[in-house]
Structure formats: structure tokens, C-alpha cells
Amino acid sequence: MPQPVPPATRTTSKDADPATNTAASVPMFNLTRQYGMIGRDIDAAVLAVLAGTEYIGGTAVTKFESQLGEFCKCQAIAVSSGTDAILAGLMALGIGPGVSVITSPFTFFATAGCIARTGAKPVFVDIDPNTFLIDQHAVEQAMNPAVRCVIPVHLFGQMTPMGELTQWACRHGVSVLEDAAQCIGAHDSDGVVPGELSAAAALSFYPTKNLGAAGDAGAVLTRSDALAARIRQTRQHGEVSRYMHEFVGGNFRLDAIQCVILSIKLANLTKWNQRRIEIADFYNRHLADTDVTTPYRIPLGRHVFHQYVIRTPKRDELKEYLARLRIGSMVYYPVPLHLQECFSNLGYKSGALPNAEAACRDVLALPIFPELTDLELMTVASAIRSFFGKKPLC
Ligand SMILES: Cc1ncc(COP(=O)(O)O)c(C=O)c1O
């Protein structure tokens, strides 16, 4: 009899260094440092919500939505997670059984999981091997009359070029919903921001994201008043007035406590994103003469480095080497979505989407978060340099 397997969990605890299970010399992430800097403000804001008892909806939510909308140059609808932002977006766009949605197989599960949850069929297309972003040509090739939506995923903090994709989608009567979970603060090479040219964009505020809540949180961005109204209604069980339901939605509301925390953090986001870019520049400089491939940045775009992801055929050996030095690293993502067991009914075979499958074999994310010290960065870069037989920095 096979033994039941406990479900894997995503943890954000500082003690759970995924590389070593011990206190890391350089952690993959550490939220304690950020809390140390803004904790007093957060504690005061949270206590004020508790005392005020306006826990659901109300001024904290509308204030955060208006601040986020201003930052993102769109209307913002706060929702319960990035996953629910994608789901509510798809529902509001009328995606459901009998239609297909094109997306990337090289992404977090939620992107395709939400498509399947609406009853629609995910259609996976290959990625550009340099950027890890959905390949426009592959999208065009996958077009068929059942396709009603495309979800480009702005992976690791870099935006998919939106101009060509949205023009193509418009010509074919296809909606574009951006999975912008990892890219708040980014723009593409034409200066386009998430939600600007598409129907809507989904953000995640998972605690380790560039803007992270103290739990699950997300938002949908849109410039369409009609779609914004529909998403608000979807967030509240499709209610048109109290206890009157025009359609079936869900409870996708975001708690006031998360909103006050996010408002405080949002004020720091530009500075934090800038530090991530500096860290990426540091790694780029010091890894340039090693055998790793450093991240490709699309010229003129703003990549906000939610993750700094290198490529090497020696990925597993390097990961183990770093772990022995108590340096965190992570594989995002080890298995592409078209080869996940739950999508086996879709009939994809190994080798079907070679760029995504190759990425799963050789990508490695290095520690990147704004509070990393210069010494820690030198430790990581030196370790990688030593692994490849180059002179360490320290
Ligand atoms: C690309 C991508 N899409 C969707 C999600 C889902 O967001 P959440 O974890 O907030 O539900 C995430 C977050 O991990 C993500 O990275």
C-alpha cells in the first residue's frame, strides 16, 4: 500500500531555508530584516484596524486600492491572492467551458490551474529561451477558433513585450490577461506597464514578492471601467445588491489588515525595486566570466528582478555546492506545466515544448531581496566563481 504523502507547503519562515534546512549563511530570502525596518508602522496600522473593527471592506481597502491604482496607472481591485486575481479576471472575461486559453508552461502552477478551474482548456506554447517569456510566434501558431484568451506571464520580474501581442489579440478577438504576479513596477521596452494595453493584469502580494503582504493577497489591474465593475462584482459572489446575485462569483475580497500593511510597503517599493536591480547588476558583473548564463534583459525595458535566475548545465551540482556553503538557491520551476500529472489528459509528451523543458533542467535562482548586504552578495558571487574555477572576490 502506498503511504499517504503529506502535502508540500510553500513556507516563508526565516528558519526554513530551502537549501539547507539550517540557518543559512546567505538565505534565499529573509522577511525579518524588512519587518525590522518598518515593523513599528505596521504594528500601529494593524492595531488601528483591530481597534476600529472595520475588518472587511471599508476605508483601508479603498485607500490601498487608490494608492495602488496611482502607482500602477490603472484601476486596482484588491483581491485575496494572485491566484484569485487570475481566476476573477478570467471569470470576469467570461472564460469557461468550451473555450481555450493560451499560456506559458514555464510558470507557477496558478496560471494554468486557474484556466482549468474555469472549465476552459489550457493550451501551452513554448517560451523564448533567452527571456523565459511566451514566444509570440508560438502563440500565433497555436491559434484556433476555440481560443478566447492569452495569458502572458511576466516571469521573474521582466515584462513580455505587450504591443505586438495585444495588437495580434485584438485582430483575432482574443482577450489578454497578464499574469503580472512577479512584476509590479516593471515596464516593457515601449514603457508599457501591466494592465495598460491588455484587458487586465493580475498581481500577487505573496509575502516574498517585490510587494509582499503578511499572508495571501493580490490585485487585478485594468483600465476598463466596465471590467473593473465586473471584477468587483465577481469578488463579491456576483452580488448586484445585498443578497441579489446576477452571476456566480466568489469570495475574493482582501482583508483590511493586509491593505494597511500593503499601503505602508507600497511607499517603499520603488526604492526596494531599485535595490533588486543593483543586486542583479552586481551578480551580472561578477559572474560574467564564469560558465553561467546571466539573465537576458530586454533593452529599454525595466526588469524588477523578482528573481535573479542563472542557467548552467551543472545546475544540480552548483545547487548542492552552494547548499554545502549554506547559501540558499531555488529552482523555479523544476517541471513544466504541460508535463504535470494533472494535465496529462491534455496529451502533451516530453519534448513537446523543448525550450520550457530545457529551462526546467538548467535554471537556478540566487538570493535576491532588497535587504541583502554587500558582504552576502560577495559571498554568493565568490562561491559561484570558485565552483567554476575562477578567483573568488573575498
Ligand atoms: C507567476 C505567478 N502566477 C501566479 C501566482 C499566484 O499568486 P499567489 O501565490 O498570490 O496566489 C504566483 C505566485 O506565486 C506567480 O509567481
Short mmCIF file of C-alpha atoms and ligand atoms in Angstrom, two decimals:
data_model
loop_
_atom_site.label_atom_id
_atom_site.label_comp_id
_atom_site.label_asym_id
_atom_site.label_seq_id
_atom_site.Cartn_x
_atom_site.Cartn_y
_atom_site.Cartn_z
CA MET A 1 0.00 0.00 0.00
CA PRO A 2 1.48 3.39 -0.88
CA GLN A 3 1.90 5.58 2.17
CA PRO A 4 -0.02 8.90 2.19
CA VAL A 5 2.32 11.76 1.36
CA PRO A 6 1.92 14.96 3.39
CA PRO A 7 1.16 17.89 1.10
CA ALA A 8 4.14 20.12 0.31
CA THR A 9 3.75 23.66 1.58
CA ARG A 10 5.28 26.95 0.48
CA THR A 11 6.77 28.47 3.55
CA THR A 12 8.07 31.96 4.18
CA SER A 13 9.52 31.24 7.60
CA LYS A 14 13.03 32.56 8.12
CA ASP A 15 14.11 29.26 9.66
CA ALA A 16 13.09 27.15 6.72
CA ASP A 17 15.99 27.75 4.42
CA PRO A 18 15.07 25.54 1.50
CA ALA A 19 18.64 24.81 0.51
CA THR A 20 19.98 23.59 3.80
CA ASN A 21 17.30 23.33 6.47
CA THR A 22 19.73 25.11 8.78
CA ALA A 23 20.36 28.77 9.43
CA ALA A 24 21.85 29.87 6.12
CA SER A 25 24.99 31.97 5.73
CA VAL A 26 23.12 33.68 2.88
CA PRO A 27 19.38 32.97 2.92
CA MET A 28 17.29 32.74 -0.25
CA PHE A 29 15.00 35.27 1.41
CA ASN A 30 14.56 36.79 4.83
CA LEU A 31 11.50 38.80 5.80
CA THR A 32 12.67 39.54 9.33
CA ARG A 33 15.01 42.27 8.11
CA GLN A 34 12.24 44.17 6.32
CA TYR A 35 9.97 43.83 9.33
CA GLY A 36 12.78 45.20 11.50
CA MET A 37 12.77 48.39 9.42
CA ILE A 38 9.03 49.06 9.07
CA GLY A 39 7.61 46.87 11.85
CA ARG A 40 6.65 49.75 14.13
CA ASP A 41 4.49 51.38 11.45
CA ILE A 42 2.96 48.04 10.55
CA ASP A 43 2.16 47.17 14.16
CA ALA A 44 0.48 50.56 14.69
CA ALA A 45 -1.55 50.27 11.48
CA VAL A 46 -2.67 46.71 12.26
CA LEU A 47 -3.64 47.63 15.83
CA ALA A 48 -5.66 50.56 14.49
CA VAL A 49 -7.62 48.21 12.22
CA LEU A 50 -8.20 45.78 15.09
CA ALA A 51 -9.48 48.57 17.32
CA GLY A 52 -11.55 50.12 14.55
CA THR A 53 -13.18 46.71 13.73
CA GLU A 54 -13.67 47.56 10.06
CA TYR A 55 -12.15 44.23 9.03
CA ILE A 56 -13.73 43.67 5.63
CA GLY A 57 -14.07 46.38 3.00
CA GLY A 58 -14.08 50.00 4.18
CA THR A 59 -11.52 52.78 4.16
CA ALA A 60 -8.33 50.69 4.44
CA VAL A 61 -9.26 48.75 1.30
CA THR A 62 -10.33 51.76 -0.75
CA LYS A 63 -7.24 53.72 0.34
CA PHE A 64 -4.91 50.90 -0.69
CA GLU A 65 -6.74 50.44 -3.98
CA SER A 66 -6.40 54.10 -4.79
CA GLN A 67 -2.67 54.16 -3.87
CA LEU A 68 -2.02 51.00 -5.88
CA GLY A 69 -4.02 52.35 -8.82
CA GLU A 70 -1.92 55.51 -8.80
CA PHE A 71 1.33 53.52 -8.62
CA CYS A 72 0.25 51.16 -11.42
CA LYS A 73 -1.53 53.80 -13.57
CA CYS A 74 -4.66 51.62 -13.67
CA GLN A 75 -7.76 50.92 -11.65
CA ALA A 76 -6.84 48.43 -8.92
CA ILE A 77 -9.18 45.89 -7.35
CA ALA A 78 -7.69 44.24 -4.26
CA VAL A 79 -8.33 40.50 -4.03
CA SER A 80 -7.45 37.59 -1.78
CA SER A 81 -4.38 36.27 -3.68
CA GLY A 82 -2.58 36.34 -7.00
CA THR A 83 -4.31 33.09 -7.86
CA ASP A 84 -7.71 34.65 -7.19
CA ALA A 85 -6.69 37.70 -9.25
CA ILE A 86 -6.17 35.41 -12.26
CA LEU A 87 -9.34 33.43 -11.54
CA ALA A 88 -11.51 36.51 -11.02
CA GLY A 89 -10.02 38.08 -14.16
CA LEU A 90 -10.81 35.00 -16.25
CA MET A 91 -14.33 34.74 -14.80
CA ALA A 92 -14.99 38.42 -15.47
CA LEU A 93 -13.83 37.95 -19.06
CA GLY A 94 -16.38 35.17 -19.46
CA ILE A 95 -13.84 32.35 -19.84
CA GLY A 96 -15.41 28.96 -19.16
CA PRO A 97 -16.16 25.52 -20.59
CA GLY A 98 -15.73 25.05 -24.33
CA VAL A 99 -13.02 27.67 -24.83
CA SER A 100 -9.22 27.54 -24.80
CA VAL A 101 -6.68 29.85 -23.19
CA ILE A 102 -3.07 30.04 -24.42
CA THR A 103 -0.33 30.37 -21.83
CA SER A 104 3.23 29.51 -20.89
CA PRO A 105 4.20 26.13 -19.43
CA PHE A 106 7.12 27.75 -17.57
CA THR A 107 5.35 29.49 -14.70
CA PHE A 108 3.92 28.91 -11.24
CA PHE A 109 1.05 26.43 -11.28
CA ALA A 110 -1.66 29.02 -10.59
CA THR A 111 -1.54 30.42 -14.13
CA ALA A 112 -2.81 27.23 -15.73
CA GLY A 113 -4.64 25.96 -12.63
CA CYS A 114 -7.00 28.94 -12.86
CA ILE A 115 -7.67 28.30 -16.56
CA ALA A 116 -8.64 24.71 -15.75
CA ARG A 117 -10.78 25.80 -12.77
CA THR A 118 -12.98 27.92 -15.05
CA GLY A 119 -13.62 24.79 -17.16
CA ALA A 120 -11.57 26.16 -20.07
CA LYS A 121 -8.70 24.25 -21.68
CA PRO A 122 -5.11 25.43 -21.19
CA VAL A 123 -3.08 25.49 -24.42
CA PHE A 124 0.62 25.60 -23.63
CA VAL A 125 3.08 27.22 -26.04
CA ASP A 126 6.85 27.34 -25.81
CA ILE A 127 8.91 30.16 -24.36
CA ASP A 128 11.70 32.27 -25.79
CA PRO A 129 14.86 30.57 -24.46
CA ASN A 130 16.56 33.91 -23.71
CA THR A 131 13.83 35.68 -21.81
CA PHE A 132 11.73 32.72 -20.50
CA LEU A 133 8.69 34.68 -21.75
CA ILE A 134 5.96 33.33 -24.01
CA ASP A 135 7.02 33.27 -27.66
CA GLN A 136 4.78 35.48 -29.79
CA HIS A 137 5.32 33.30 -32.87
CA ALA A 138 4.30 30.19 -30.90
CA VAL A 139 1.15 31.98 -29.72
CA GLU A 140 0.19 32.74 -33.32
CA GLN A 141 0.83 29.12 -34.36
CA ALA A 142 -1.38 27.81 -31.55
CA MET A 143 -4.36 29.97 -32.55
CA ASN A 144 -7.60 28.12 -33.27
CA PRO A 145 -11.28 29.12 -33.18
CA ALA A 146 -11.72 27.97 -29.56
CA VAL A 147 -9.04 30.36 -28.23
CA ARG A 148 -10.60 33.31 -26.35
CA CYS A 149 -7.76 34.48 -24.16
CA VAL A 150 -3.96 34.58 -23.86
CA ILE A 151 -2.15 34.82 -20.53
CA PRO A 152 1.43 36.07 -20.95
CA VAL A 153 3.44 35.53 -17.76
CA HIS A 154 5.92 38.29 -16.93
CA LEU A 155 8.33 35.86 -15.37
CA PHE A 156 10.96 36.75 -12.76
CA GLY A 157 10.12 40.47 -13.00
CA GLN A 158 10.51 41.08 -16.74
CA MET A 159 7.55 42.05 -18.90
CA THR A 160 6.54 40.29 -22.09
CA PRO A 161 6.53 42.89 -24.92
CA MET A 162 2.86 43.85 -24.95
CA GLY A 163 2.44 45.92 -28.14
CA GLU A 164 2.66 43.16 -30.74
CA LEU A 165 0.80 40.63 -28.59
CA THR A 166 -2.17 42.88 -27.83
CA GLN A 167 -2.43 44.02 -31.46
CA TRP A 168 -2.47 40.41 -32.64
CA ALA A 169 -5.05 39.52 -29.94
CA CYS A 170 -7.26 42.45 -30.91
CA ARG A 171 -7.23 41.37 -34.58
CA HIS A 172 -8.34 37.86 -33.54
CA GLY A 173 -10.95 38.86 -30.95
CA VAL A 174 -8.87 37.32 -28.14
CA SER A 175 -8.59 38.89 -24.66
CA VAL A 176 -5.21 39.31 -22.99
CA LEU A 177 -4.98 38.79 -19.22
CA GLU A 178 -1.46 39.41 -17.94
CA ASP A 179 -0.01 37.25 -15.19
CA ALA A 180 1.91 40.13 -13.62
CA ALA A 181 2.29 38.32 -10.27
CA GLN A 182 6.06 38.81 -10.31
CA CYS A 183 6.50 42.19 -11.98
CA ILE A 184 4.96 45.11 -10.09
CA GLY A 185 6.96 48.22 -11.02
CA ALA A 186 8.21 46.81 -14.36
CA HIS A 187 7.58 48.15 -17.85
CA ASP A 188 8.30 46.75 -21.29
CA SER A 189 10.68 48.25 -23.86
CA ASP A 190 7.99 50.71 -25.01
CA GLY A 191 7.33 51.84 -21.45
CA VAL A 192 4.07 49.86 -21.29
CA VAL A 193 3.03 48.84 -17.75
CA PRO A 194 0.87 45.86 -16.67
CA GLY A 195 -2.82 46.46 -17.40
CA GLU A 196 -2.14 49.30 -19.84
CA LEU A 197 -2.78 47.55 -23.17
CA SER A 198 -4.40 44.28 -22.02
CA ALA A 199 -7.89 43.68 -20.65
CA ALA A 200 -6.42 43.22 -17.16
CA ALA A 201 -3.35 42.18 -15.21
CA ALA A 202 -3.12 40.01 -12.08
CA LEU A 203 -0.71 40.90 -9.27
CA SER A 204 0.37 38.70 -6.36
CA PHE A 205 1.38 40.02 -2.96
CA TYR A 206 2.61 36.66 -1.67
CA PRO A 207 4.97 37.61 1.21
CA THR A 208 8.21 37.16 -0.75
CA LYS A 209 7.03 39.09 -3.80
CA ASN A 210 8.55 42.55 -4.51
CA LEU A 211 5.47 43.93 -2.72
CA GLY A 212 4.51 41.32 -0.15
CA ALA A 213 1.63 41.12 2.32
CA ALA A 214 1.64 39.34 5.68
CA GLY A 215 -0.22 36.41 4.15
CA ASP A 216 -2.02 35.86 0.87
CA ALA A 217 -3.08 38.89 -1.15
CA GLY A 218 -3.36 40.08 -4.74
CA ALA A 219 -4.97 42.62 -7.06
CA VAL A 220 -6.39 42.96 -10.53
CA LEU A 221 -5.39 45.98 -12.62
CA THR A 222 -7.43 47.28 -15.52
CA ARG A 223 -8.11 50.46 -17.43
CA SER A 224 -11.64 49.40 -18.34
CA ASP A 225 -14.40 50.78 -16.08
CA ALA A 226 -16.76 48.04 -17.20
CA LEU A 227 -14.29 45.24 -16.46
CA ALA A 228 -13.34 46.84 -13.12
CA ALA A 229 -17.02 46.83 -12.12
CA ARG A 230 -17.40 43.21 -13.24
CA ILE A 231 -14.32 42.13 -11.24
CA ARG A 232 -15.61 43.93 -8.13
CA GLN A 233 -18.88 42.08 -8.54
CA THR A 234 -17.06 38.77 -9.15
CA ARG A 235 -15.08 39.38 -5.94
CA GLN A 236 -18.36 39.56 -4.01
CA HIS A 237 -20.21 36.42 -5.24
CA GLY A 238 -21.60 38.23 -8.30
CA GLU A 239 -23.76 40.34 -6.00
CA VAL A 240 -25.55 43.22 -7.68
CA SER A 241 -27.12 44.45 -4.44
CA ARG A 242 -27.27 42.88 -0.98
CA TYR A 243 -28.25 39.19 -1.34
CA MET A 244 -29.12 39.62 -5.04
CA HIS A 245 -26.77 37.64 -7.30
CA GLU A 246 -26.59 38.29 -11.01
CA PHE A 247 -23.97 35.58 -11.64
CA VAL A 248 -21.79 33.19 -9.66
CA GLY A 249 -18.57 34.77 -8.44
CA GLY A 250 -16.60 34.02 -5.30
CA ASN A 251 -15.33 35.49 -2.08
CA PHE A 252 -12.17 37.06 -3.44
CA ARG A 253 -12.04 40.01 -1.00
CA LEU A 254 -8.82 41.21 0.58
CA ASP A 255 -8.84 41.88 4.35
CA ALA A 256 -8.35 45.41 5.69
CA ILE A 257 -5.35 44.25 7.76
CA GLN A 258 -3.48 43.21 4.63
CA CYS A 259 -4.39 46.51 2.95
CA VAL A 260 -2.88 48.70 5.67
CA ILE A 261 0.32 46.63 5.61
CA LEU A 262 0.50 46.84 1.83
CA SER A 263 -0.07 50.61 1.89
CA ILE A 264 2.99 51.03 4.13
CA LYS A 265 5.12 48.74 1.98
CA LEU A 266 3.97 50.31 -1.30
CA ALA A 267 5.58 53.60 -0.25
CA ASN A 268 8.95 51.76 -0.25
CA LEU A 269 8.51 49.72 -3.40
CA THR A 270 10.39 51.94 -5.88
CA LYS A 271 13.42 52.02 -3.57
CA TRP A 272 13.23 48.24 -2.99
CA ASN A 273 12.92 47.51 -6.72
CA GLN A 274 15.94 49.74 -7.37
CA ARG A 275 17.99 47.74 -4.86
CA ARG A 276 16.97 44.50 -6.60
CA ILE A 277 18.23 45.96 -9.90
CA GLU A 278 21.53 46.92 -8.22
CA ILE A 279 21.89 43.37 -6.87
CA ALA A 280 21.26 41.97 -10.36
CA ASP A 281 23.90 44.32 -11.78
CA PHE A 282 26.35 43.14 -9.13
CA TYR A 283 25.77 39.47 -9.94
CA ASN A 284 25.98 40.22 -13.69
CA ARG A 285 29.34 41.93 -13.26
CA HIS A 286 30.87 39.24 -11.10
CA LEU A 287 29.52 36.20 -12.91
CA ALA A 288 30.25 37.45 -16.44
CA ASP A 289 33.49 35.46 -16.77
CA THR A 290 32.07 32.21 -15.34
CA ASP A 291 30.26 29.50 -17.30
CA VAL A 292 26.77 30.57 -16.17
CA THR A 293 24.32 32.40 -18.41
CA THR A 294 23.17 35.53 -16.62
CA PRO A 295 19.60 36.85 -17.13
CA TYR A 296 18.83 38.41 -20.50
CA ARG A 297 17.35 41.88 -20.12
CA ILE A 298 15.20 43.17 -22.97
CA PRO A 299 16.73 46.53 -23.98
CA LEU A 300 14.86 49.61 -22.70
CA GLY A 301 12.55 47.52 -20.52
CA ARG A 302 12.53 47.76 -16.71
CA HIS A 303 13.16 44.32 -15.21
CA VAL A 304 12.41 44.41 -11.46
CA PHE A 305 14.16 41.14 -10.66
CA HIS A 306 11.64 39.34 -8.54
CA GLN A 307 14.11 36.53 -9.14
CA TYR A 308 17.67 36.54 -10.44
CA VAL A 309 17.88 33.34 -12.47
CA ILE A 310 21.05 31.95 -14.00
CA ARG A 311 21.41 28.97 -16.31
CA THR A 312 24.03 26.23 -16.24
CA PRO A 313 24.10 22.60 -17.33
CA LYS A 314 25.78 21.95 -13.95
CA ARG A 315 22.72 23.33 -12.12
CA ASP A 316 22.24 20.46 -9.66
CA GLU A 317 25.95 20.25 -8.75
CA LEU A 318 26.10 24.04 -8.27
CA LYS A 319 22.97 24.00 -6.11
CA GLU A 320 24.48 21.28 -3.91
CA TYR A 321 27.79 23.13 -3.70
CA LEU A 322 26.01 26.32 -2.56
CA ALA A 323 23.96 24.35 -0.05
CA ARG A 324 27.15 22.94 1.48
CA LEU A 325 28.28 26.56 1.96
CA ARG A 326 24.85 27.32 3.46
CA ILE A 327 23.92 29.60 0.56
CA GLY A 328 20.27 29.42 -0.47
CA SER A 329 19.16 28.87 -4.05
CA MET A 330 15.95 27.64 -5.64
CA VAL A 331 14.74 26.01 -8.84
CA TYR A 332 11.85 27.92 -10.38
CA TYR A 333 10.45 25.68 -11.89
CA PRO A 334 11.54 22.05 -11.93
CA VAL A 335 8.65 20.62 -14.02
CA PRO A 336 6.87 22.49 -16.82
CA LEU A 337 3.11 22.66 -16.52
CA HIS A 338 2.39 20.71 -19.72
CA LEU A 339 4.08 17.67 -18.11
CA GLN A 340 2.27 17.91 -14.75
CA GLU A 341 0.21 14.84 -13.85
CA CYS A 342 -2.99 16.87 -13.50
CA PHE A 343 -2.72 17.98 -17.15
CA SER A 344 -1.88 14.54 -18.58
CA ASN A 345 -5.38 14.49 -20.13
CA LEU A 346 -4.21 17.30 -22.46
CA GLY A 347 -1.87 14.82 -24.17
CA TYR A 348 1.45 16.70 -24.13
CA LYS A 349 4.51 14.44 -24.32
CA SER A 350 8.03 15.07 -23.12
CA GLY A 351 9.87 17.03 -25.84
CA ALA A 352 6.72 18.89 -26.97
CA LEU A 353 7.91 22.27 -25.67
CA PRO A 354 11.70 21.97 -25.69
CA ASN A 355 12.65 25.49 -24.54
CA ALA A 356 10.50 25.27 -21.42
CA GLU A 357 11.75 21.75 -20.68
CA ALA A 358 15.39 22.82 -21.08
CA ALA A 359 14.81 25.78 -18.74
CA CYS A 360 13.42 23.41 -16.09
CA ARG A 361 16.66 21.41 -16.30
CA ASP A 362 19.17 24.24 -16.01
CA VAL A 363 17.75 27.30 -14.20
CA LEU A 364 18.84 28.32 -10.71
CA ALA A 365 17.56 31.34 -8.75
CA LEU A 366 20.08 33.07 -6.49
CA PRO A 367 19.28 35.07 -3.34
CA ILE A 368 17.80 38.46 -4.23
CA PHE A 369 15.87 40.69 -1.86
CA PRO A 370 16.46 44.36 -1.02
CA GLU A 371 17.92 43.79 2.43
CA LEU A 372 20.78 41.54 1.26
CA THR A 373 24.09 43.03 2.35
CA ASP A 374 27.03 43.69 0.02
CA LEU A 375 29.02 41.12 2.00
CA GLU A 376 26.36 38.50 1.40
CA LEU A 377 26.35 39.30 -2.31
CA MET A 378 30.12 38.89 -2.42
CA THR A 379 29.78 35.57 -0.60
CA VAL A 380 27.31 34.27 -3.21
CA ALA A 381 29.29 35.53 -6.22
CA SER A 382 32.58 34.23 -4.77
CA ALA A 383 31.10 30.79 -4.17
CA ILE A 384 29.87 30.56 -7.77
CA ARG A 385 33.19 31.83 -9.09
CA SER A 386 35.05 29.19 -7.03
CA PHE A 387 32.72 26.47 -8.32
CA PHE A 388 33.72 27.40 -11.88
CA GLY A 389 37.43 27.67 -11.02
CA LYS A 390 37.56 31.49 -11.06
CA LYS A 391 39.20 33.72 -8.47
CA PRO A 392 36.73 34.49 -5.63
CA LEU A 393 36.00 38.11 -4.68
CA CYS A 394 36.67 37.56 -0.98
C1 LIG B 1 3.72 33.71 -12.00
C2 LIG B 1 2.77 33.56 -10.84
N1 LIG B 1 1.45 33.46 -11.10
C3 LIG B 1 0.56 33.35 -10.11
C4 LIG B 1 0.93 33.33 -8.79
C5 LIG B 1 -0.08 33.13 -7.74
O1 LIG B 1 -0.05 34.09 -6.73
P1 LIG B 1 -0.46 33.74 -5.22
O2 LIG B 1 0.58 32.86 -4.65
O3 LIG B 1 -0.54 35.09 -4.58
O4 LIG B 1 -1.80 33.07 -5.28
C6 LIG B 1 2.30 33.46 -8.47
C7 LIG B 1 2.75 33.48 -7.06
O5 LIG B 1 3.48 32.71 -6.57
C8 LIG B 1 3.24 33.56 -9.53
O6 LIG B 1 4.55 33.66 -9.26
#
